[in-house]
mmCIF file of C-alpha atoms (C1' of nucleotides) in Angstrom:
data_model
loop_
_atom_site.group_PDB
_atom_site.id
_atom_site.type_symbol
_atom_site.label_atom_id
_atom_site.label_comp_id
_atom_site.label_asym_id
_atom_site.label_seq_id
_atom_site.Cartn_x
_atom_site.Cartn_y
_atom_site.Cartn_z
ATOM 1 C CA MET A 182 -38.219 105.059 -10.592
ATOM 2 C CA THR A 183 -41.720 103.683 -10.765
ATOM 3 C CA SER A 184 -43.516 106.813 -9.707
ATOM 4 C CA THR A 185 -42.766 108.792 -12.858
ATOM 5 C CA GLN A 186 -42.828 105.753 -15.086
ATOM 6 C CA PRO A 187 -45.196 105.975 -18.058
ATOM 7 C CA PHE A 188 -48.560 104.410 -17.503
ATOM 8 C CA SER A 189 -49.255 100.821 -18.307
ATOM 9 C CA SER A 190 -51.628 100.197 -21.158
ATOM 10 C CA ALA A 191 -54.589 99.613 -18.882
ATOM 11 C CA GLU A 192 -53.788 102.639 -16.777
ATOM 12 C CA ALA A 193 -53.412 104.882 -19.801
ATOM 13 C CA THR A 194 -56.761 103.762 -21.164
ATOM 14 C CA ALA A 195 -58.579 104.263 -17.888
ATOM 15 C CA TRP A 196 -56.961 107.626 -17.306
ATOM 16 C CA ALA A 197 -57.617 108.982 -20.789
ATOM 17 C CA ARG A 198 -61.246 107.951 -20.624
ATOM 18 C CA LEU A 199 -61.697 109.429 -17.183
ATOM 19 C CA VAL A 200 -60.319 112.731 -18.451
ATOM 20 C CA ALA A 201 -62.653 112.588 -21.434
ATOM 21 C CA VAL A 202 -65.616 111.960 -19.164
ATOM 22 C CA SER A 203 -64.784 114.864 -16.875
ATOM 23 C CA GLU A 204 -64.397 117.029 -19.915
ATOM 24 C CA LEU A 205 -67.802 116.096 -21.310
ATOM 25 C CA LEU A 206 -69.871 115.806 -18.137
ATOM 26 C CA PRO A 207 -69.979 119.503 -17.247
ATOM 27 C CA THR A 208 -70.912 120.383 -20.815
ATOM 28 C CA MET A 209 -73.828 117.982 -20.712
ATOM 29 C CA LEU A 210 -75.068 119.184 -17.328
ATOM 30 C CA ASP A 211 -74.787 122.847 -18.159
ATOM 31 C CA ALA A 212 -76.587 122.370 -21.452
ATOM 32 C CA GLN A 213 -79.591 120.665 -19.903
ATOM 33 C CA LEU A 214 -79.925 122.977 -16.922
ATOM 34 C CA LEU A 215 -79.428 126.151 -18.934
ATOM 35 C CA ARG A 216 -82.023 125.006 -21.424
ATOM 36 C CA ASP A 217 -84.593 123.958 -18.806
ATOM 37 C CA VAL A 218 -84.192 126.467 -15.970
ATOM 38 C CA GLU A 219 -81.495 128.937 -17.078
ATOM 39 C CA LEU A 220 -79.114 127.789 -14.376
ATOM 40 C CA THR A 221 -75.526 126.652 -14.668
ATOM 41 C CA HIS A 222 -74.657 123.375 -13.025
ATOM 42 C CA PHE A 223 -72.737 125.255 -10.377
ATOM 43 C CA GLU A 224 -75.724 127.456 -9.550
ATOM 44 C CA TYR A 225 -77.890 124.349 -9.395
ATOM 45 C CA LEU A 226 -75.388 122.771 -7.048
ATOM 46 C CA VAL A 227 -75.424 125.782 -4.744
ATOM 47 C CA LEU A 228 -79.197 125.711 -4.537
ATOM 48 C CA SER A 229 -79.206 121.949 -4.010
ATOM 49 C CA VAL A 230 -76.791 122.160 -1.126
ATOM 50 C CA LEU A 231 -78.837 124.923 0.448
ATOM 51 C CA ALA A 232 -82.058 122.964 0.034
ATOM 52 C CA ALA A 233 -80.497 120.087 1.926
ATOM 53 C CA SER A 234 -79.075 122.253 4.687
ATOM 54 C CA PRO A 235 -80.806 122.717 8.048
ATOM 55 C CA GLU A 236 -83.194 125.688 7.805
ATOM 56 C CA GLN A 237 -82.293 125.783 4.085
ATOM 57 C CA THR A 238 -79.494 128.015 5.275
ATOM 58 C CA SER A 239 -75.714 127.920 5.252
ATOM 59 C CA ARG A 240 -72.831 130.279 5.891
ATOM 60 C CA MET A 241 -71.066 131.541 2.798
ATOM 61 C CA THR A 242 -67.761 130.009 3.832
ATOM 62 C CA ARG A 243 -69.278 126.613 4.488
ATOM 63 C CA LEU A 244 -71.234 126.774 1.251
ATOM 64 C CA ALA A 245 -68.097 127.615 -0.698
ATOM 65 C CA SER A 246 -66.300 124.670 0.829
ATOM 66 C CA GLN A 247 -69.155 122.283 0.065
ATOM 67 C CA THR A 248 -69.322 123.335 -3.571
ATOM 68 C CA ASN A 249 -65.560 123.517 -4.189
ATOM 69 C CA ALA A 250 -65.791 127.231 -4.903
ATOM 70 C CA THR A 251 -63.570 130.087 -3.881
ATOM 71 C CA LEU A 252 -65.266 132.654 -1.708
ATOM 72 C CA PRO A 253 -65.201 135.382 -4.374
ATOM 73 C CA ARG A 254 -66.745 133.029 -6.903
ATOM 74 C CA LEU A 255 -69.537 132.110 -4.543
ATOM 75 C CA SER A 256 -70.050 135.744 -3.694
ATOM 76 C CA HIS A 257 -70.642 136.638 -7.339
ATOM 77 C CA VAL A 258 -72.934 133.672 -7.931
ATOM 78 C CA ALA A 259 -74.911 134.433 -4.775
ATOM 79 C CA ARG A 260 -75.461 137.985 -5.972
ATOM 80 C CA ARG A 261 -76.830 136.732 -9.300
ATOM 81 C CA LEU A 262 -79.080 134.186 -7.629
ATOM 82 C CA GLU A 263 -80.239 136.857 -5.220
ATOM 83 C CA GLN A 264 -81.199 139.109 -8.124
ATOM 84 C CA LYS A 265 -83.261 136.253 -9.504
ATOM 85 C CA ARG A 266 -84.930 135.935 -6.087
ATOM 86 C CA LEU A 267 -83.824 132.300 -5.813
ATOM 87 C CA LEU A 268 -81.676 132.958 -2.762
ATOM 88 C CA GLU A 269 -81.391 135.550 -0.027
ATOM 89 C CA ARG A 270 -78.531 136.659 2.168
ATOM 90 C CA PHE A 271 -78.711 138.087 5.664
ATOM 91 C CA PRO A 272 -76.128 138.789 8.344
ATOM 92 C CA CYS A 273 -75.488 136.120 10.930
ATOM 93 C CA PRO A 274 -76.712 137.267 14.352
ATOM 94 C CA GLN A 275 -73.995 135.428 16.287
ATOM 95 C CA ASP A 276 -71.028 136.592 14.203
ATOM 96 C CA LYS A 277 -71.534 139.945 12.561
ATOM 97 C CA ARG A 278 -68.774 139.237 10.064
ATOM 98 C CA ALA A 279 -70.580 136.250 8.658
ATOM 99 C CA THR A 280 -73.323 136.095 6.053
ATOM 100 C CA ASN A 281 -75.973 133.424 5.838
ATOM 101 C CA ALA A 282 -77.430 132.314 2.524
ATOM 102 C CA ARG A 283 -80.907 130.835 2.418
ATOM 103 C CA ILE A 284 -82.813 129.414 -0.519
ATOM 104 C CA THR A 285 -86.171 131.090 -1.174
ATOM 105 C CA PRO A 286 -89.492 129.404 -1.979
ATOM 106 C CA ASP A 287 -88.882 130.496 -5.582
ATOM 107 C CA GLY A 288 -85.543 128.738 -5.445
ATOM 108 C CA LEU A 289 -87.088 125.543 -4.151
ATOM 109 C CA ALA A 290 -89.698 125.764 -6.900
ATOM 110 C CA VAL A 291 -87.000 126.020 -9.556
ATOM 111 C CA LEU A 292 -85.252 122.972 -8.110
ATOM 112 C CA GLU A 293 -88.509 121.054 -8.299
ATOM 113 C CA GLN A 294 -89.035 122.179 -11.828
ATOM 114 C CA ALA A 295 -85.510 121.180 -12.810
ATOM 115 C CA ALA A 296 -85.484 117.794 -11.128
ATOM 116 C CA PRO A 297 -87.268 115.602 -13.682
ATOM 117 C CA GLY A 298 -85.191 116.779 -16.632
ATOM 118 C CA HIS A 299 -82.018 116.617 -14.615
ATOM 119 C CA VAL A 300 -82.670 113.090 -13.433
ATOM 120 C CA ALA A 301 -83.625 111.970 -16.918
ATOM 121 C CA THR A 302 -80.458 113.451 -18.395
ATOM 122 C CA VAL A 303 -78.234 111.806 -15.833
ATOM 123 C CA ARG A 304 -79.969 108.493 -16.376
ATOM 124 C CA SER A 305 -79.845 108.476 -20.144
ATOM 125 C CA ASN A 306 -76.291 109.728 -20.389
ATOM 126 C CA VAL A 307 -74.643 107.916 -17.526
ATOM 127 C CA LEU A 308 -76.496 105.559 -15.214
ATOM 128 C CA ASP A 309 -78.424 103.660 -17.858
ATOM 129 C CA ALA A 310 -75.123 102.760 -19.478
ATOM 130 C CA LEU A 311 -74.123 100.786 -16.393
ATOM 131 C CA ASP A 312 -75.438 97.619 -14.819
ATOM 132 C CA PRO A 313 -75.994 97.496 -11.048
ATOM 133 C CA ALA A 314 -72.622 95.898 -10.382
ATOM 134 C CA GLU A 315 -70.875 98.641 -12.320
ATOM 135 C CA VAL A 316 -72.741 101.291 -10.359
ATOM 136 C CA GLU A 317 -71.361 99.790 -7.172
ATOM 137 C CA GLN A 318 -67.881 99.617 -8.657
ATOM 138 C CA LEU A 319 -68.090 103.226 -9.749
ATOM 139 C CA ALA A 320 -69.131 104.295 -6.266
ATOM 140 C CA ALA A 321 -66.191 102.431 -4.752
ATOM 141 C CA ILE A 322 -63.655 103.702 -7.264
ATOM 142 C CA THR A 323 -64.733 107.326 -7.000
ATOM 143 C CA ALA A 324 -64.660 107.036 -3.228
ATOM 144 C CA SER A 325 -61.026 105.940 -3.381
ATOM 145 C CA ILE A 326 -60.136 108.758 -5.739
ATOM 146 C CA LEU A 327 -61.920 111.329 -3.608
ATOM 147 C CA ALA A 328 -59.941 110.157 -0.614
ATOM 148 C CA ARG A 329 -56.897 111.503 -2.469
ATOM 149 C CA LEU A 330 -58.398 114.529 -4.201
ATOM 150 C CA ASP A 331 -60.486 115.675 -1.260
ATOM 151 C CA PRO A 332 -58.990 114.266 1.940
ATOM 152 C CA GLU A 333 -61.145 116.406 4.189
ATOM 153 C CA GLY A 334 -64.272 115.173 2.445
ATOM 154 C CA ARG A 335 -65.547 118.673 1.820
ATOM 155 C CA LEU A 336 -67.468 117.681 -1.276
ATOM 156 C CA SER A 337 -68.101 113.990 -0.967
ATOM 157 C CA ALA A 338 -70.149 113.742 2.171
ATOM 158 C CA THR A 339 -72.307 116.784 2.126
ATOM 159 C CA GLN A 340 -72.669 117.289 -1.582
ATOM 160 C CA CYS A 341 -73.684 113.682 -1.985
ATOM 161 C CA ASP A 342 -76.527 114.022 0.450
ATOM 162 C CA ALA A 343 -77.395 117.402 -0.940
ATOM 163 C CA ALA A 344 -77.837 116.356 -4.542
ATOM 164 C CA THR A 345 -79.739 113.284 -3.566
ATOM 165 C CA THR A 346 -81.950 114.891 -1.010
ATOM 166 C CA SER A 347 -82.838 117.860 -3.123
ATOM 167 C CA VAL A 348 -83.854 115.705 -6.021
ATOM 168 C CA GLU A 349 -85.871 113.393 -3.889
ATOM 169 C CA ALA A 350 -87.374 116.235 -1.925
ATOM 170 C CA SER A 351 -88.436 118.091 -5.016
ATOM 171 C CA ALA A 352 -89.869 114.955 -6.546
ATOM 172 C CA ARG A 353 -92.101 114.532 -3.503
ATOM 173 C CA PRO A 354 -93.936 117.710 -2.660
ATOM 174 C CA MET B 152 -92.354 106.763 -14.857
ATOM 175 C CA THR B 153 -89.047 105.168 -14.019
ATOM 176 C CA SER B 154 -86.976 107.477 -16.160
ATOM 177 C CA THR B 155 -87.551 110.552 -14.027
ATOM 178 C CA GLN B 156 -87.674 108.580 -10.791
ATOM 179 C CA PRO B 157 -85.234 109.716 -8.116
ATOM 180 C CA PHE B 158 -82.031 107.775 -7.998
ATOM 181 C CA SER B 159 -81.618 104.720 -5.870
ATOM 182 C CA SER B 160 -79.241 105.048 -2.962
ATOM 183 C CA ALA B 161 -76.393 103.367 -4.803
ATOM 184 C CA GLU B 162 -76.981 105.413 -7.902
ATOM 185 C CA ALA B 163 -77.109 108.670 -5.997
ATOM 186 C CA THR B 164 -73.838 107.885 -4.253
ATOM 187 C CA ALA B 165 -72.049 106.930 -7.441
ATOM 188 C CA TRP B 166 -73.376 109.933 -9.301
ATOM 189 C CA ALA B 167 -72.565 112.472 -6.607
ATOM 190 C CA ARG B 168 -69.032 111.150 -6.281
ATOM 191 C CA LEU B 169 -68.523 111.159 -10.025
ATOM 192 C CA VAL B 170 -69.595 114.793 -10.144
ATOM 193 C CA ALA B 171 -67.240 115.620 -7.308
ATOM 194 C CA VAL B 172 -64.369 113.923 -9.111
ATOM 195 C CA SER B 173 -64.992 115.787 -12.348
ATOM 196 C CA GLU B 174 -65.139 118.977 -10.386
ATOM 197 C CA LEU B 175 -61.800 118.358 -8.686
ATOM 198 C CA LEU B 176 -59.817 116.690 -11.471
ATOM 199 C CA PRO B 177 -59.418 119.751 -13.731
ATOM 200 C CA THR B 178 -58.367 121.852 -10.745
ATOM 201 C CA MET B 179 -55.658 119.355 -9.878
ATOM 202 C CA LEU B 180 -54.393 119.053 -13.444
ATOM 203 C CA ASP B 181 -54.351 122.776 -14.088
ATOM 204 C CA ALA B 182 -52.546 123.453 -10.836
ATOM 205 C CA GLN B 183 -49.707 121.048 -11.557
ATOM 206 C CA LEU B 184 -49.242 121.995 -15.196
ATOM 207 C CA LEU B 185 -49.440 125.731 -14.567
ATOM 208 C CA ARG B 186 -46.915 125.410 -11.789
ATOM 209 C CA ASP B 187 -44.482 123.237 -13.749
ATOM 210 C CA VAL B 188 -44.720 124.492 -17.325
ATOM 211 C CA GLU B 189 -47.178 127.398 -17.307
ATOM 212 C CA LEU B 190 -49.686 125.494 -19.404
ATOM 213 C CA THR B 191 -53.354 124.864 -18.768
ATOM 214 C CA HIS B 192 -54.510 121.294 -19.040
ATOM 215 C CA PHE B 193 -56.311 122.156 -22.242
ATOM 216 C CA GLU B 194 -53.162 123.608 -23.798
ATOM 217 C CA TYR B 195 -51.268 120.520 -22.699
ATOM 218 C CA LEU B 196 -53.920 118.375 -24.304
ATOM 219 C CA VAL B 197 -53.676 120.261 -27.593
ATOM 220 C CA LEU B 198 -49.916 119.803 -27.682
ATOM 221 C CA SER B 199 -50.234 116.136 -26.723
ATOM 222 C CA VAL B 200 -52.663 115.424 -29.510
ATOM 223 C CA LEU B 201 -50.422 117.188 -31.986
ATOM 224 C CA ALA B 202 -47.364 115.286 -30.791
ATOM 225 C CA ALA B 203 -49.177 112.041 -31.457
ATOM 226 C CA SER B 204 -50.449 113.095 -34.881
ATOM 227 C CA PRO B 205 -48.729 112.096 -38.121
ATOM 228 C CA GLU B 206 -46.098 114.725 -38.983
ATOM 229 C CA GLN B 207 -46.935 116.304 -35.603
ATOM 230 C CA THR B 208 -49.557 118.144 -37.628
ATOM 231 C CA SER B 209 -53.324 118.385 -37.627
ATOM 232 C CA ARG B 210 -56.023 120.523 -39.196
ATOM 233 C CA MET B 211 -57.642 123.030 -36.859
ATOM 234 C CA THR B 212 -61.065 121.484 -37.289
ATOM 235 C CA ARG B 213 -59.854 117.986 -36.557
ATOM 236 C CA LEU B 214 -57.841 119.207 -33.589
ATOM 237 C CA ALA B 215 -60.857 120.979 -32.167
ATOM 238 C CA SER B 216 -62.929 117.835 -32.473
ATOM 239 C CA GLN B 217 -60.269 115.700 -30.806
ATOM 240 C CA THR B 218 -59.967 118.050 -27.853
ATOM 241 C CA ASN B 219 -63.678 118.774 -27.405
ATOM 242 C CA ALA B 220 -63.128 122.433 -28.177
ATOM 243 C CA THR B 221 -65.116 124.851 -30.258
ATOM 244 C CA LEU B 222 -63.234 126.246 -33.217
ATOM 245 C CA PRO B 223 -63.060 129.785 -31.810
ATOM 246 C CA ARG B 224 -61.672 128.477 -28.554
ATOM 247 C CA LEU B 225 -58.999 126.478 -30.317
ATOM 248 C CA SER B 226 -58.202 129.457 -32.485
ATOM 249 C CA HIS B 227 -57.490 131.631 -29.450
ATOM 250 C CA VAL B 228 -55.447 128.945 -27.736
ATOM 251 C CA ALA B 229 -53.453 128.274 -30.901
ATOM 252 C CA ARG B 230 -52.590 131.960 -31.141
ATOM 253 C CA ARG B 231 -51.289 131.963 -27.565
ATOM 254 C CA LEU B 232 -49.293 128.801 -28.080
ATOM 255 C CA GLU B 233 -47.928 130.240 -31.321
ATOM 256 C CA GLN B 234 -46.753 133.346 -29.482
ATOM 257 C CA LYS B 235 -44.908 131.087 -27.070
ATOM 258 C CA ARG B 236 -43.329 129.321 -30.074
ATOM 259 C CA LEU B 237 -44.714 125.981 -28.946
ATOM 260 C CA LEU B 238 -46.855 125.588 -32.046
ATOM 261 C CA GLU B 239 -46.951 126.950 -35.584
ATOM 262 C CA ARG B 240 -49.750 127.361 -38.083
ATOM 263 C CA PHE B 241 -49.472 127.316 -41.861
ATOM 264 C CA PRO B 242 -52.042 127.155 -44.663
ATOM 265 C CA CYS B 243 -52.931 123.763 -46.029
ATOM 266 C CA PRO B 244 -51.647 123.413 -49.604
ATOM 267 C CA GLN B 245 -54.538 121.214 -50.743
ATOM 268 C CA ASP B 246 -57.368 123.319 -49.318
ATOM 269 C CA LYS B 247 -56.550 126.980 -49.090
ATOM 270 C CA ARG B 248 -59.338 127.514 -46.563
ATOM 271 C CA ALA B 249 -57.785 125.153 -44.079
ATOM 272 C CA THR B 250 -55.030 125.794 -41.549
ATOM 273 C CA ASN B 251 -52.628 123.191 -40.275
ATOM 274 C CA ALA B 252 -51.229 123.315 -36.771
ATOM 275 C CA ARG B 253 -47.884 121.706 -36.032
ATOM 276 C CA ILE B 254 -46.055 121.377 -32.742
ATOM 277 C CA THR B 255 -42.567 122.881 -32.717
ATOM 278 C CA PRO B 256 -39.383 121.384 -31.257
ATOM 279 C CA ASP B 257 -39.858 123.808 -28.381
ATOM 280 C CA GLY B 258 -43.340 122.407 -27.891
ATOM 281 C CA LEU B 259 -42.071 118.864 -27.825
ATOM 282 C CA ALA B 260 -39.420 119.895 -25.337
ATOM 283 C CA VAL B 261 -42.045 121.367 -23.033
ATOM 284 C CA LEU B 262 -44.060 118.160 -23.227
ATOM 285 C CA GLU B 263 -40.968 116.196 -22.258
ATOM 286 C CA GLN B 264 -40.298 118.552 -19.420
ATOM 287 C CA ALA B 265 -43.871 118.304 -18.190
ATOM 288 C CA ALA B 266 -44.213 114.532 -18.447
ATOM 289 C CA PRO B 267 -42.582 113.370 -15.200
ATOM 290 C CA GLY B 268 -44.519 115.755 -12.983
ATOM 291 C CA HIS B 269 -47.719 115.098 -14.823
ATOM 292 C CA VAL B 270 -47.393 111.341 -14.534
ATOM 293 C CA ALA B 271 -46.466 111.586 -10.888
ATOM 294 C CA THR B 272 -49.462 113.776 -10.156
ATOM 295 C CA VAL B 273 -51.873 111.462 -11.914
ATOM 296 C CA ARG B 274 -50.404 108.486 -10.107
ATOM 297 C CA SER B 275 -50.470 109.927 -6.632
ATOM 298 C CA ASN B 276 -53.910 111.486 -6.953
ATOM 299 C CA VAL B 277 -55.744 108.826 -8.913
ATOM 300 C CA LEU B 278 -54.140 105.629 -10.102
ATOM 301 C CA ASP B 279 -52.323 104.743 -6.911
ATOM 302 C CA ALA B 280 -55.667 104.812 -5.116
ATOM 303 C CA LEU B 281 -56.868 101.884 -7.225
ATOM 304 C CA ASP B 282 -55.856 98.263 -7.416
ATOM 305 C CA PRO B 283 -55.364 96.653 -10.852
ATOM 306 C CA ALA B 284 -58.865 95.216 -10.903
ATOM 307 C CA GLU B 285 -60.351 98.624 -10.213
ATOM 308 C CA VAL B 286 -58.307 100.143 -13.005
ATOM 309 C CA GLU B 287 -59.850 97.649 -15.395
ATOM 310 C CA GLN B 288 -63.315 98.352 -14.022
ATOM 311 C CA LEU B 289 -62.785 102.066 -14.394
ATOM 312 C CA ALA B 290 -61.725 101.624 -18.004
ATOM 313 C CA ALA B 291 -64.833 99.580 -18.743
ATOM 314 C CA ILE B 292 -67.211 101.919 -16.945
ATOM 315 C CA THR B 293 -65.842 105.053 -18.556
ATOM 316 C CA ALA B 294 -65.994 103.333 -21.935
ATOM 317 C CA SER B 295 -69.712 102.700 -21.436
ATOM 318 C CA ILE B 296 -70.326 106.266 -20.361
ATOM 319 C CA LEU B 297 -68.365 107.660 -23.285
ATOM 320 C CA ALA B 298 -70.489 105.602 -25.634
ATOM 321 C CA ARG B 299 -73.376 107.801 -24.487
ATOM 322 C CA LEU B 300 -71.599 111.118 -24.036
ATOM 323 C CA ASP B 301 -69.464 110.875 -27.156
ATOM 324 C CA PRO B 302 -71.121 108.470 -29.582
ATOM 325 C CA GLU B 303 -68.819 109.376 -32.456
ATOM 326 C CA GLY B 304 -65.783 108.642 -30.314
ATOM 327 C CA ARG B 305 -64.205 111.994 -31.074
ATOM 328 C CA LEU B 306 -62.331 112.129 -27.804
ATOM 329 C CA SER B 307 -61.971 108.570 -26.652
ATOM 330 C CA ALA B 308 -60.018 106.972 -29.431
ATOM 331 C CA THR B 309 -57.587 109.607 -30.480
ATOM 332 C CA GLN B 310 -57.118 111.432 -27.238
ATOM 333 C CA CYS B 311 -56.404 108.197 -25.482
ATOM 334 C CA ASP B 312 -53.592 107.348 -27.846
ATOM 335 C CA ALA B 313 -52.412 110.910 -27.812
ATOM 336 C CA ALA B 314 -52.001 111.279 -24.084
ATOM 337 C CA THR B 315 -50.371 107.900 -23.790
ATOM 338 C CA THR B 316 -48.082 108.232 -26.748
ATOM 339 C CA SER B 317 -46.898 111.692 -25.926
ATOM 340 C CA VAL B 318 -46.040 110.750 -22.385
ATOM 341 C CA GLU B 319 -44.264 107.598 -23.400
ATOM 342 C CA ALA B 320 -42.510 109.295 -26.276
ATOM 343 C CA SER B 321 -41.219 112.092 -24.097
ATOM 344 C CA ALA B 322 -40.141 109.650 -21.428
ATOM 345 C CA ARG B 323 -37.964 107.816 -23.950
ATOM 346 C CA PRO B 324 -35.756 110.225 -25.833
ATOM 347 C "C1'" DC C 163 -69.544 129.329 -66.131
ATOM 348 C "C1'" DG C 164 -71.993 132.195 -62.594
ATOM 349 C "C1'" DA C 165 -74.984 132.472 -58.440
ATOM 350 C "C1'" DT C 166 -75.578 130.378 -54.167
ATOM 351 C "C1'" DA C 167 -74.703 127.367 -50.317
ATOM 352 C "C1'" DT C 168 -71.355 125.276 -47.418
ATOM 353 C "C1'" DT C 169 -67.064 124.689 -45.176
ATOM 354 C "C1'" DG C 170 -62.877 126.443 -42.539
ATOM 355 C "C1'" DG C 171 -61.064 130.012 -39.557
ATOM 356 C "C1'" DT C 172 -60.596 134.328 -37.357
ATOM 357 C "C1'" DT C 173 -62.046 138.201 -34.763
ATOM 358 C "C1'" DG C 174 -65.393 140.759 -32.174
ATOM 359 C "C1'" DT C 175 -68.433 141.247 -27.732
ATOM 360 C "C1'" DC C 176 -70.086 139.529 -23.609
ATOM 361 C "C1'" DA C 177 -70.548 136.507 -19.472
ATOM 362 C "C1'" DT C 178 -67.937 133.933 -16.003
ATOM 363 C "C1'" DG C 179 -63.897 132.505 -12.802
ATOM 364 C "C1'" DA C 180 -59.271 133.456 -10.613
ATOM 365 C "C1'" DC C 181 -56.449 136.392 -7.962
ATOM 366 C "C1'" DA C 182 -55.442 140.449 -5.289
ATOM 367 C "C1'" DA C 183 -56.780 144.289 -2.687
ATOM 368 C "C1'" DC C 184 -59.753 145.876 0.438
ATOM 369 C "C1'" DC C 185 -63.055 146.606 4.525
ATOM 370 C "C1'" DA C 186 -65.423 144.984 8.719
ATOM 371 C "C1'" DA C 187 -65.643 142.277 12.712
ATOM 372 C "C1'" DT C 188 -63.542 139.191 15.965
ATOM 373 C "C1'" DG C 189 -59.989 137.151 18.868
ATOM 374 C "C1'" DC C 190 -55.817 137.407 21.427
ATOM 375 C "C1'" DG C 191 -51.754 138.947 23.880
ATOM 376 C "C1'" DC C 192 -50.131 141.833 27.345
ATOM 377 C "C1'" DG D 223 -59.044 147.538 27.079
ATOM 378 C "C1'" DC D 224 -55.646 148.604 23.219
ATOM 379 C "C1'" DG D 225 -52.805 146.982 19.156
ATOM 380 C "C1'" DC D 226 -52.273 143.498 15.965
ATOM 381 C "C1'" DA D 227 -53.209 139.358 13.597
ATOM 382 C "C1'" DT D 228 -56.935 136.527 11.735
ATOM 383 C "C1'" DT D 229 -61.321 135.467 9.891
ATOM 384 C "C1'" DG D 230 -65.402 136.444 6.757
ATOM 385 C "C1'" DG D 231 -66.979 138.731 2.592
ATOM 386 C "C1'" DT D 232 -67.181 141.902 -1.082
ATOM 387 C "C1'" DT D 233 -65.461 144.368 -4.942
ATOM 388 C "C1'" DG D 234 -61.962 145.455 -8.271
ATOM 389 C "C1'" DT D 235 -58.984 143.931 -12.530
ATOM 390 C "C1'" DC D 236 -57.560 140.606 -15.636
ATOM 391 C "C1'" DA D 237 -57.425 136.182 -18.264
ATOM 392 C "C1'" DT D 238 -60.310 132.700 -20.524
ATOM 393 C "C1'" DG D 239 -64.499 130.459 -22.979
ATOM 394 C "C1'" DA D 240 -69.030 130.861 -25.475
ATOM 395 C "C1'" DC D 241 -71.614 132.778 -29.090
ATOM 396 C "C1'" DA D 242 -72.308 135.580 -33.133
ATOM 397 C "C1'" DA D 243 -70.708 137.994 -36.992
ATOM 398 C "C1'" DC D 244 -67.641 137.992 -40.432
ATOM 399 C "C1'" DC D 245 -64.367 136.858 -44.448
ATOM 400 C "C1'" DA D 246 -62.174 133.549 -47.635
ATOM 401 C "C1'" DA D 247 -62.229 129.454 -50.304
ATOM 402 C "C1'" DT D 248 -64.566 125.567 -52.198
ATOM 403 C "C1'" DA D 249 -68.399 122.829 -53.773
ATOM 404 C "C1'" DT D 250 -72.887 122.523 -56.066
ATOM 405 C "C1'" DC D 251 -76.390 123.266 -59.340
ATOM 406 C "C1'" DG D 252 -78.787 125.467 -62.935
#
DNA sequence: CGATATTGGTTGTCATGACAACCAATGCGC
DNA sequence: GCGCATTGGTTGTCATGACAACCAATATCG
């Protein structure tokens, strides 16, 4: 009987606010990135993951998994990024079915260009609102939630490194 | 110089995980609600807010603000919900420009029907992963973030009550 | 009052994502 | 090695959201 019981007051508050945050976060990220470098947050994420991959290269399937995208979605986005010369695709020598995606120097340059504004936006809208203890708590809480939402850790591990590394890498040329 | 500085390790972890959560949460919510009652999470939210409004009625503009929607978006969604007889629109007597939206008995019934599965999903995917202290921390952290992302409190206040009230109301007929 | 600006909503057009169908290459059973 | 299932990707079609243009009603100001 407890599992479908209405939420307690504290639970309802936390849940409603978490939903509000996940509603507003993408809007904020897309707005800043579209304004600064004409990239959606998802496109930025794809490039970030690639930048942090060995050889700046990844298979389409793996890339889709790391970015929580379906393969068709990634395929469309890759085509657009390829037209912008930010990314290139080439067949995998080992498995002729597979396609490798690699970020181009232009793509890396755009990431560098985007980094300062992106970091500033994240700071002013999110991180600066929290004290160090809360940052730790947030990391722990989101880790627990991800263990449920993403048991295989497709996003958590790799994407975490990716976002971090790309930002740091682009901030240090 | 600190404001565009790369994130610290703790910050990067917390941020990346938060992004991952907001990427996965909508997917989870949409999947459950579409499966159970053929409603997107946004449509569910609209109905929830209405159910918690006085007279089960709200002006389109106010409803859009409460659900973080643009007016055109809400207009389209309201038309779909109206076709399903879950919602009805009628001109506001006081201001002939304005349109009021009201949830129908059918709409309330769907909310009731959806509640158990929705609550169970939220519990098993999110709340059950946290101990009571973490729930409190999450509420506090998201409150701080919302103060930045949504300074006017358009979502936080009302939506919070709405989601809670509608679930509790439908769970107690 | 009458012209103009503003507010409240709706309806276009266009970009983007989901889902299904499809093709190519590989693996596997016998 | 040949037939079939599976994997890896791409390309359709369709639903949904953003943005702009538009119309109706109200408020404002001379």
